[in-house]
Coordinates of C-alpha atoms in Angstrom, one line a residue:
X22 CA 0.0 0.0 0.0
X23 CA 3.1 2.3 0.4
X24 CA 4.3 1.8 -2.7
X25 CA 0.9 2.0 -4.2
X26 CA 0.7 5.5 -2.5
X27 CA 3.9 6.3 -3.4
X28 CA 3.0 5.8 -7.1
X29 CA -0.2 7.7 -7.1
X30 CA 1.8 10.6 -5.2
X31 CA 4.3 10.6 -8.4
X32 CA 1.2 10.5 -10.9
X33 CA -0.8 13.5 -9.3
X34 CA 2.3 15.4 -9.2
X35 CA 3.7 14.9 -12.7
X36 CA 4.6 17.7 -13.5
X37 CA 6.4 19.0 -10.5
X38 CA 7.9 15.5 -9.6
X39 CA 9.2 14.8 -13.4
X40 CA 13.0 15.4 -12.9
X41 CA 13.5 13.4 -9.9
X42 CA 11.3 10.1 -11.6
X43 CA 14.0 10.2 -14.7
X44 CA 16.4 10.6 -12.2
X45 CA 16.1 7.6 -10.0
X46 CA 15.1 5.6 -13.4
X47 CA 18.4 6.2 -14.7
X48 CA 20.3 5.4 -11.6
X49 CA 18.3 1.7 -11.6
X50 CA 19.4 1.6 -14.8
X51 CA 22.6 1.9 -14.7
X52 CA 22.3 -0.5 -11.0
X53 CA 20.9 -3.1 -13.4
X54 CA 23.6 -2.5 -15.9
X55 CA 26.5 -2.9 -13.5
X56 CA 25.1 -5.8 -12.2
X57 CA 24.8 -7.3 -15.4
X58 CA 28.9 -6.4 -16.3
X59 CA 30.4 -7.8 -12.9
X60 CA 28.3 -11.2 -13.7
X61 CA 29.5 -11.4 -17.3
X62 CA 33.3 -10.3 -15.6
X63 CA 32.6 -13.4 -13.4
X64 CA 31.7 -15.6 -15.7
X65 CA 34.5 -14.6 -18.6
X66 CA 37.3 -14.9 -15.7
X67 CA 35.6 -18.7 -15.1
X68 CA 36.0 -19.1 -18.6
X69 CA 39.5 -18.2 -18.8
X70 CA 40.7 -20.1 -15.9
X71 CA 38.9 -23.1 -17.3
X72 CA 41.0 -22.7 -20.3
X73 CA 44.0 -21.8 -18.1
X74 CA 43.8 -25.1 -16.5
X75 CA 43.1 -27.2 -19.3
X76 CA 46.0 -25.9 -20.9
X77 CA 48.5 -26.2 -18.0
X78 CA 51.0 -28.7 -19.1
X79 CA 51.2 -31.8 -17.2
X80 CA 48.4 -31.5 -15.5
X81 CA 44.8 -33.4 -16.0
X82 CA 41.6 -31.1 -17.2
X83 CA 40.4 -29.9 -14.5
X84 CA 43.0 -29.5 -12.0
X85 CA 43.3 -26.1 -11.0
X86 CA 46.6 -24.5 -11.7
X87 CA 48.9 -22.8 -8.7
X88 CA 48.2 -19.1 -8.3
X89 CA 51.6 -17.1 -9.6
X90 CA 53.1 -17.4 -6.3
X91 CA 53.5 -19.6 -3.0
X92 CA 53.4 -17.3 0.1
X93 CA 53.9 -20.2 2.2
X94 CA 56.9 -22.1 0.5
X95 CA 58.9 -24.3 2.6
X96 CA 57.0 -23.2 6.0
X97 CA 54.7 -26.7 6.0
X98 CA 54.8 -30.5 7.4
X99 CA 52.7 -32.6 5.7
X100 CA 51.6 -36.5 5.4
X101 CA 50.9 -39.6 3.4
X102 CA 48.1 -42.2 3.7
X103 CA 48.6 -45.7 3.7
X104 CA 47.0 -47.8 1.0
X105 CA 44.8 -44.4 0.1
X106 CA 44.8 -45.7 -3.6
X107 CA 42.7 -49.1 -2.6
X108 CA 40.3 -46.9 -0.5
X109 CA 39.4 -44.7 -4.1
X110 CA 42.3 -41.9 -4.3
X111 CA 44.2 -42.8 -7.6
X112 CA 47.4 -40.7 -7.4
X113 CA 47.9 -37.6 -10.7
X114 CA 51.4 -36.4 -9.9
X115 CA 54.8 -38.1 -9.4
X116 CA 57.9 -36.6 -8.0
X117 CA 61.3 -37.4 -8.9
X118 CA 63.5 -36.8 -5.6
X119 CA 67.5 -36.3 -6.2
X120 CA 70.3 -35.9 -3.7
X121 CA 73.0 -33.2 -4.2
X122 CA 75.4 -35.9 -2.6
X123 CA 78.1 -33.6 -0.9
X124 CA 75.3 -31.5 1.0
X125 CA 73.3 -35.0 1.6
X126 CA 76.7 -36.2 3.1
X127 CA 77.1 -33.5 4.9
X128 CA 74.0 -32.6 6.3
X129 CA 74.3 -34.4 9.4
X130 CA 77.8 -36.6 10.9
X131 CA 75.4 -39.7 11.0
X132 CA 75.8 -39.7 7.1
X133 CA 79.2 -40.1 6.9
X134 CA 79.2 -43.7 7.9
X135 CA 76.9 -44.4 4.7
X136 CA 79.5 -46.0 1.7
X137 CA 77.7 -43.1 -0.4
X138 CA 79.6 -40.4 1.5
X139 CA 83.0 -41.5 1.8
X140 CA 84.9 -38.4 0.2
X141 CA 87.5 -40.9 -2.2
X142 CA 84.6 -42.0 -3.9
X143 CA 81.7 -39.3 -3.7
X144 CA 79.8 -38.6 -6.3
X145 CA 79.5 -34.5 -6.9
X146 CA 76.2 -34.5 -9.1
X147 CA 72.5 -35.3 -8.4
X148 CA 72.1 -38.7 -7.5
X149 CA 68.8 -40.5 -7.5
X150 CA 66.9 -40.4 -4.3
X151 CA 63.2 -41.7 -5.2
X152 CA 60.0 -41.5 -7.4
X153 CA 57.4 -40.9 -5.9
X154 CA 53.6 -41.2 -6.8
X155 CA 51.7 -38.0 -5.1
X156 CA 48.9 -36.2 -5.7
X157 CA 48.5 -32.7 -7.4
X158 CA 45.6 -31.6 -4.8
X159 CA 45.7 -33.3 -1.5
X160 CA 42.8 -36.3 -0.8
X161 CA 40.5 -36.0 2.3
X162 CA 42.5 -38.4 4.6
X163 CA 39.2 -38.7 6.8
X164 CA 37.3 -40.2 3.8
X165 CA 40.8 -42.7 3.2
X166 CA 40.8 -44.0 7.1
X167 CA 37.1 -44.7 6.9
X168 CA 37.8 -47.0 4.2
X169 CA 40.3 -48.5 6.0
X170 CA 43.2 -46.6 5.0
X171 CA 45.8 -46.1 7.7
X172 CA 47.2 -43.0 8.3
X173 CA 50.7 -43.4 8.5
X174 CA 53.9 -41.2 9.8
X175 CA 55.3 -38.3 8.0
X176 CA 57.6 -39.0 5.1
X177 CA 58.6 -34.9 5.3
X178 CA 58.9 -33.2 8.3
X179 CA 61.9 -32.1 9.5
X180 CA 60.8 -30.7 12.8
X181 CA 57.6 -32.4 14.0
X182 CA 55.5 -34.9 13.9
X183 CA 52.2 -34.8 11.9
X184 CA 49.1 -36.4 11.9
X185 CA 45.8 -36.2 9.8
X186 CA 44.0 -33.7 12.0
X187 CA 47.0 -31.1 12.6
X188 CA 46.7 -31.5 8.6
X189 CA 43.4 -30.4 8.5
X190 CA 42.6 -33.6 7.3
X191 CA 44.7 -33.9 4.1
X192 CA 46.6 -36.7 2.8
X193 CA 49.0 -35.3 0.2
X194 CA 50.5 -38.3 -1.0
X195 CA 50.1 -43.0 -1.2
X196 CA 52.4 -45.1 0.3
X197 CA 52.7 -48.4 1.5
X198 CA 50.1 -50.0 -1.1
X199 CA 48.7 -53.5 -0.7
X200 CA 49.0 -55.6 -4.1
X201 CA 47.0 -54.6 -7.2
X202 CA 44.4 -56.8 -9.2
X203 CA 46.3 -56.9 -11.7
X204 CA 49.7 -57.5 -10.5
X205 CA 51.3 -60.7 -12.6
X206 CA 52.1 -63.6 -10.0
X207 CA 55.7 -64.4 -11.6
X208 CA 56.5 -60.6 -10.7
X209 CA 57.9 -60.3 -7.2
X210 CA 56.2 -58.0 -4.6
X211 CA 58.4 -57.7 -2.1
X212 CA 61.2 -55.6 -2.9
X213 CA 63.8 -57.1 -5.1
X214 CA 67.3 -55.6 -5.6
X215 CA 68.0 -58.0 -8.4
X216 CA 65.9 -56.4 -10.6
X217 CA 68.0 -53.0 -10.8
X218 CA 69.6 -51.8 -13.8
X219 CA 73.0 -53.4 -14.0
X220 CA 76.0 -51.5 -14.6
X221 CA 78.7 -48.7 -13.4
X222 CA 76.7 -45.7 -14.9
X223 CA 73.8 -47.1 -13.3
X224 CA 75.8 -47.0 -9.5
X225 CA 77.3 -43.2 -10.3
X226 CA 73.4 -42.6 -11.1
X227 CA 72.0 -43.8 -7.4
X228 CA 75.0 -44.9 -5.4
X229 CA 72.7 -45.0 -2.4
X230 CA 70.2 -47.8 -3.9
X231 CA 73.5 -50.0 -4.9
X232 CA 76.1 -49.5 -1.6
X233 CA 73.5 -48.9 1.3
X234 CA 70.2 -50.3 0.2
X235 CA 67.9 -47.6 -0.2
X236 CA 65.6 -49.7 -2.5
X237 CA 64.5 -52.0 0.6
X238 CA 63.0 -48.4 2.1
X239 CA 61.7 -46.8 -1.3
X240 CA 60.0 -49.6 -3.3
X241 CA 57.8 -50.8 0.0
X242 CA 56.7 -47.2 0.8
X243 CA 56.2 -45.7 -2.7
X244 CA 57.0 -48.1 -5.2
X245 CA 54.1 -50.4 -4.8
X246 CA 51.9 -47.1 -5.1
X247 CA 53.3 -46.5 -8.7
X248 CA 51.6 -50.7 -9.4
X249 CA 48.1 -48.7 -8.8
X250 CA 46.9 -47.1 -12.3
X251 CA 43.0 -46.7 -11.0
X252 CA 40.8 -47.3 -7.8
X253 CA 39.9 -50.8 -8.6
X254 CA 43.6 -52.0 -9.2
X255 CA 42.1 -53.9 -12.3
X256 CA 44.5 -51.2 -14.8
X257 CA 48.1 -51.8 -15.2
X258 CA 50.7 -49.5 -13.9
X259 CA 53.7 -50.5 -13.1
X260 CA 55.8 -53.5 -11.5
X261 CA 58.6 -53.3 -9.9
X262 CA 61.1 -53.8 -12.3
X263 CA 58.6 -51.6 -14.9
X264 CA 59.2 -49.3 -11.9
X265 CA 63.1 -49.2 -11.8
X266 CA 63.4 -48.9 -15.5
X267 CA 61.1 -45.4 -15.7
X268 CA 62.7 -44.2 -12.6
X269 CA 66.6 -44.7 -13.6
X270 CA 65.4 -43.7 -17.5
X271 CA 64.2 -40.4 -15.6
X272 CA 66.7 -39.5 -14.1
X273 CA 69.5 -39.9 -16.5
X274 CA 67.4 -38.1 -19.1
X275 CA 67.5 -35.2 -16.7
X276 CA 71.5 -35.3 -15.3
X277 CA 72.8 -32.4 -13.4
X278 CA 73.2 -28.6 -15.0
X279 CA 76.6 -27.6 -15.3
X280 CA 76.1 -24.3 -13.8
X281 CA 75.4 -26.8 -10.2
X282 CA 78.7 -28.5 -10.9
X283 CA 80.7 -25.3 -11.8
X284 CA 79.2 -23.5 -7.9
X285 CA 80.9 -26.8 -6.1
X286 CA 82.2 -25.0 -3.6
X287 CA 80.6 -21.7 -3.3
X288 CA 76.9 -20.7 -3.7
X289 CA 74.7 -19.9 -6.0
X290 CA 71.4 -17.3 -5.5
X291 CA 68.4 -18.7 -4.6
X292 CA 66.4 -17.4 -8.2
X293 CA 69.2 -18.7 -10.5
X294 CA 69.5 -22.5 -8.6
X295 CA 65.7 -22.6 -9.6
X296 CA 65.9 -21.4 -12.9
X297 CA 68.4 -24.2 -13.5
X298 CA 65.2 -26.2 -13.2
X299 CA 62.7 -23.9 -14.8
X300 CA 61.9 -21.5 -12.1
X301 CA 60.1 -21.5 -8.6
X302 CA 56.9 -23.4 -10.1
X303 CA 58.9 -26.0 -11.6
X304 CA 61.2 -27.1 -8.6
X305 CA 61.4 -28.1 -4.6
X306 CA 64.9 -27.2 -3.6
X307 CA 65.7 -29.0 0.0
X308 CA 68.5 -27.2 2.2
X309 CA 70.1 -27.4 5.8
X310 CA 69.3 -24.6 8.1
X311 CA 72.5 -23.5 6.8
X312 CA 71.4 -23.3 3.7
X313 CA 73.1 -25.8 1.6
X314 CA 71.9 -27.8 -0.9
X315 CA 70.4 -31.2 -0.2
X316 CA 67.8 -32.0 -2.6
X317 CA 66.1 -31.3 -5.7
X318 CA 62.5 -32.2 -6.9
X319 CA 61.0 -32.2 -9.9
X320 CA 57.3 -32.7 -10.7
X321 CA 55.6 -35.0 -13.6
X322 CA 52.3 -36.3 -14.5
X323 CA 50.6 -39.6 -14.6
X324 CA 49.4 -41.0 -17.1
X325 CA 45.5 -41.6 -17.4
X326 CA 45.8 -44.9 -17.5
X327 CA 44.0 -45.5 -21.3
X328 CA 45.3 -46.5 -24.8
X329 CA 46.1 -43.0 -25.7
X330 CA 47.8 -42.2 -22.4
X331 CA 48.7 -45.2 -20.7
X332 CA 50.2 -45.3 -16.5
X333 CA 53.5 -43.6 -15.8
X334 CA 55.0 -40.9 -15.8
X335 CA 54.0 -37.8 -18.2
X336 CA 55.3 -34.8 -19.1
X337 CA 57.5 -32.2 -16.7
X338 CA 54.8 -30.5 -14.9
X339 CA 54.5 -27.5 -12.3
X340 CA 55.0 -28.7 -8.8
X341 CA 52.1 -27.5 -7.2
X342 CA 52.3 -25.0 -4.3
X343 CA 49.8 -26.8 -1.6
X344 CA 52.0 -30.5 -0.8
X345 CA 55.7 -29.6 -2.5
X346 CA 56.7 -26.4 -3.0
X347 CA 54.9 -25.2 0.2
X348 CA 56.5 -28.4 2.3
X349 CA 59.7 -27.7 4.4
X350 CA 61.1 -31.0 3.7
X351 CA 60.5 -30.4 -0.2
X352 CA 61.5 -26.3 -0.8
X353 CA 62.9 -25.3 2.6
X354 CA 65.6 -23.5 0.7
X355 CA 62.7 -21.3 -0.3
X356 CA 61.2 -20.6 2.9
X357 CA 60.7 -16.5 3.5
X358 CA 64.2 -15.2 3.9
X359 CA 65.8 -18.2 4.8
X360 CA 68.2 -18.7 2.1
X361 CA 68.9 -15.6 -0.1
X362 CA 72.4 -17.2 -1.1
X363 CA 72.4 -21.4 -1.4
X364 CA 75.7 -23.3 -0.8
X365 CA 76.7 -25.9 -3.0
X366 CA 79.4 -27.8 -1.0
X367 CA 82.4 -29.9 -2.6
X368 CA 83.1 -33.2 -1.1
X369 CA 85.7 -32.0 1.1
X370 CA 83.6 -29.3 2.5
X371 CA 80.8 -32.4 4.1
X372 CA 83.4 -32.8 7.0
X373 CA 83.4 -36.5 6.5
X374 CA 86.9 -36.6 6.1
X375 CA 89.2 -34.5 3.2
X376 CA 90.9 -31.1 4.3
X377 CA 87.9 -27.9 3.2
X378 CA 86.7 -26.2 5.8
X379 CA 82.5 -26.2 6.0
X380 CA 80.7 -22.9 5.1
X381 CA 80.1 -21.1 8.2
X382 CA 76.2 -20.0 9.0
X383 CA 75.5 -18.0 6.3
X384 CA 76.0 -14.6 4.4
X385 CA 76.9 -11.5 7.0
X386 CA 74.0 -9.3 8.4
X387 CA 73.8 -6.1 5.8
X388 CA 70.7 -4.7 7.9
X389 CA 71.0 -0.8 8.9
X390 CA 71.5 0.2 12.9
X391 CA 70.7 -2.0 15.7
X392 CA 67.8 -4.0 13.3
X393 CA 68.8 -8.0 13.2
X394 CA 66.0 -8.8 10.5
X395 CA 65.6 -7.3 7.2
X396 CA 64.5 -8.3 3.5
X397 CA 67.0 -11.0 2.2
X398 CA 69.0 -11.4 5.4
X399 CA 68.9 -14.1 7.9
X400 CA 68.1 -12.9 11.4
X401 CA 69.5 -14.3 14.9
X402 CA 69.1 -18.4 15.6
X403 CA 66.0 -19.5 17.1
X404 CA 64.4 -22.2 18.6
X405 CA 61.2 -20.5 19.6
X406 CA 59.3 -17.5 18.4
X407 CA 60.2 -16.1 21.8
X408 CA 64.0 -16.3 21.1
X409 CA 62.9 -13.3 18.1
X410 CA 60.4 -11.3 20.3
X411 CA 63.0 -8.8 21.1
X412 CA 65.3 -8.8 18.2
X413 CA 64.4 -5.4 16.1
X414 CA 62.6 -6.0 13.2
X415 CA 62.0 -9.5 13.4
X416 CA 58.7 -10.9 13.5
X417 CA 59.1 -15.0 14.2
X418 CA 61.3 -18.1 14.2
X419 CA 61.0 -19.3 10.9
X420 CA 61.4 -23.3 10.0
X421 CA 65.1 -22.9 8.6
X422 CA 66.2 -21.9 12.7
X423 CA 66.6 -18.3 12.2
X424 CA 64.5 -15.1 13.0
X425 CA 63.0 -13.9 9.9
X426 CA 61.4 -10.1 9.4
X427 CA 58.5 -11.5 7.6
X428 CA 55.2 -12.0 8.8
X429 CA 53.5 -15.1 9.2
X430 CA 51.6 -15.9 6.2
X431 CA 48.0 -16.4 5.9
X432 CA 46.7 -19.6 6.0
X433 CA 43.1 -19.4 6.0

């Protein structure tokens, strides 16, 4: 009735009341106009990043692509599901993990007693760690442990332990899979070291799987994963020796740059150690809270698991920034601040025996006054974000052990 009266007001007033009619008819207008351009803005940008996604190399239609950058590189722990595949997760991502030997060796005293670090016979290039089936978006890991999928202990953390709930319920990769459908009974299950590629280039290539028996740890825990092509286990992915073949065939194809051999020694900026790989998207780098090299991981897609695109591994693919390049274990190099400068040591720098001294801590503070953090520069060592509270300018204790100046991110 309002409105009604409203209405009759304008009418008996036409004249008088004119102006202020075309006025508010042009502002709904143009309301109804603007509503009409931010829903076709919506639905073009939906468009586009449909056809963003399906053209993302390596990477199934449908998967959403990382945004352009990864706030929260190397600051994460995260987990793997046991037997998540059986339970209906099929893996679309595998990861091929390499050790830069010296800084594997000397990471940690413990490792000079492995044949693999003794400094007459070390090995100064990438040398194959593992492949290892993942998944491009992390699975609901409450959904896998009500099928009866165990969740099992981290693979990745550094620091602490991780379950599915401090996860927020994600599993982020398979491990530890229970014997496919399709699995041929004259192929052996449990793992086999006879079945490795034989030869000397084969032993420079993973020294660690030939002289201290890495295989018996990587083809129970991630290998029988990479036998799983589907859900059902009724498609055929790989066996083990399928397995050894695609992973040893991988990582020859992709050696060790030059430039990494040439910085033996010294360092090398953070930027140009991951363009050596294709760039921040395209690689994990793993470092030492001193900042030398450990690790390098590179990202490849799985095959669908059809005719046209049968299981195994696909095409070089962005690592994606939720599960790798965001995972401490994976891209701690990259962490906020942590290493502006990464070290790439020689064999006599590991301190396993050979006369170079180790890199000290890291690059000298260059921030202004009595400030201990600043942009690019490693603050004070810390334990505790307490140890930084009264440290000017820093904000926390980052993962690599030192204060940083940069908040924490958000991760909402």
């Amino acid at each position: 009735p309002a409105c009604f009266s409203f209405l009759a007001g304008v009418r008996s007033h036409a004249e008088r009341t004119r102006p202020f009619w075309a006025f508010n008819m042009i502002r709904a207008m143009l309301s109804l106009a603007l509503i009409f351009a931010a829903f076709a803005t919506v639905h073009a940008a939906a468009a586009s990043t449909a056809q963003v996604t399906s053209a993302v190399p390596g990477l199934r239609v449908g998967a959403k692509p990382d945004d352009p950058s990864c706030p929260d590189a190397g600051a994460e722990s995260h987990i793997g599901c046991d037997d998540p595949i059986r339970g209906g997760h099929p893996f679309d991502l595998w990861e091929l993990a390499r050790s830069w030997t010296p800084g594997f060796c000397g990471s940690s005293r413990r490792m000079c007693g492995k044949q693999e670090c003794d400094v007459s016979s070390m090995i100064p290039a990438l040398t194959l760690h593992g492949m290892w089936p993942s998944y491009a978006t992390p699975v609901d890991g409450n959904t896998a442990a009500e099928n009866e999928v165990d969740v099992a202990a981290p693979r990745r953390s550094l620091r602490e332990d991780a379950s599915v709930g401090t996860s927020g319920g994600k599993c982020f990769w398979p491990q530890m899979c229970t014997k496919p459908v399709w699995f041929p009974k004259s192929s052996p299950w449990t793992y086999d070291p006879s079945l490795l590629p034989k030869g000397p280039e084969y032993e420079a290539l993973a020294p660690a799987w030939y002289s201290d028996g890495l295989g018996s740890h990587e083809w129970p825990k991630h290998g029988t994963c990479a036998a799983w092509a589907d859900g059902t286990g009724t498609t055929k992915g790989l066996d083990q020796k399928g397995y050894y073949d695609a992973m040893f065939a991988l990582a020859k194809a992709e050696g060790t740059p030059n430039a990494l051999v040439d910085a033996m020694g010294g360092s090398l900026p953070l930027k140009e150690l991951q363009d050596l790989f294709g760039g921040a998207k395209r690689v994990a780098l793993g470092c030492t809270p001193r900042c030398e090299l450990v690790q390098v991981l590179t990202c490849y897609a799985q095959g669908e698991g059809t005719e046209a695109s049968p299981a195994g591994l696909g095409e070089r693919a962005d690592c994606p920034c939720t599960g790798v390049r965001d995972s401490h274990y994976d891209n701690s190099c990259a962490e906020a601040h942590a290493c502006a400068e990464v070290k790439i040591l020689s064999p006599e720098q590991t301190g396993c025996g050979g006369g170079g001294p180790k890199p000290g801590p890291g690059p000298p503070h260059k921030c202004t006054g009595d400030v201990q953090c600043c942009p690019g520069v490693k603050g004070p060592a810390c334990s505790t974000d307490s140890d930084c509270s009264g440290e000017a300018g820093c904000d926390h204790c980052a993962h690599s052990g030192y204060c940083t100046d940069q908040p924490r991110p958000n991760r909402d």
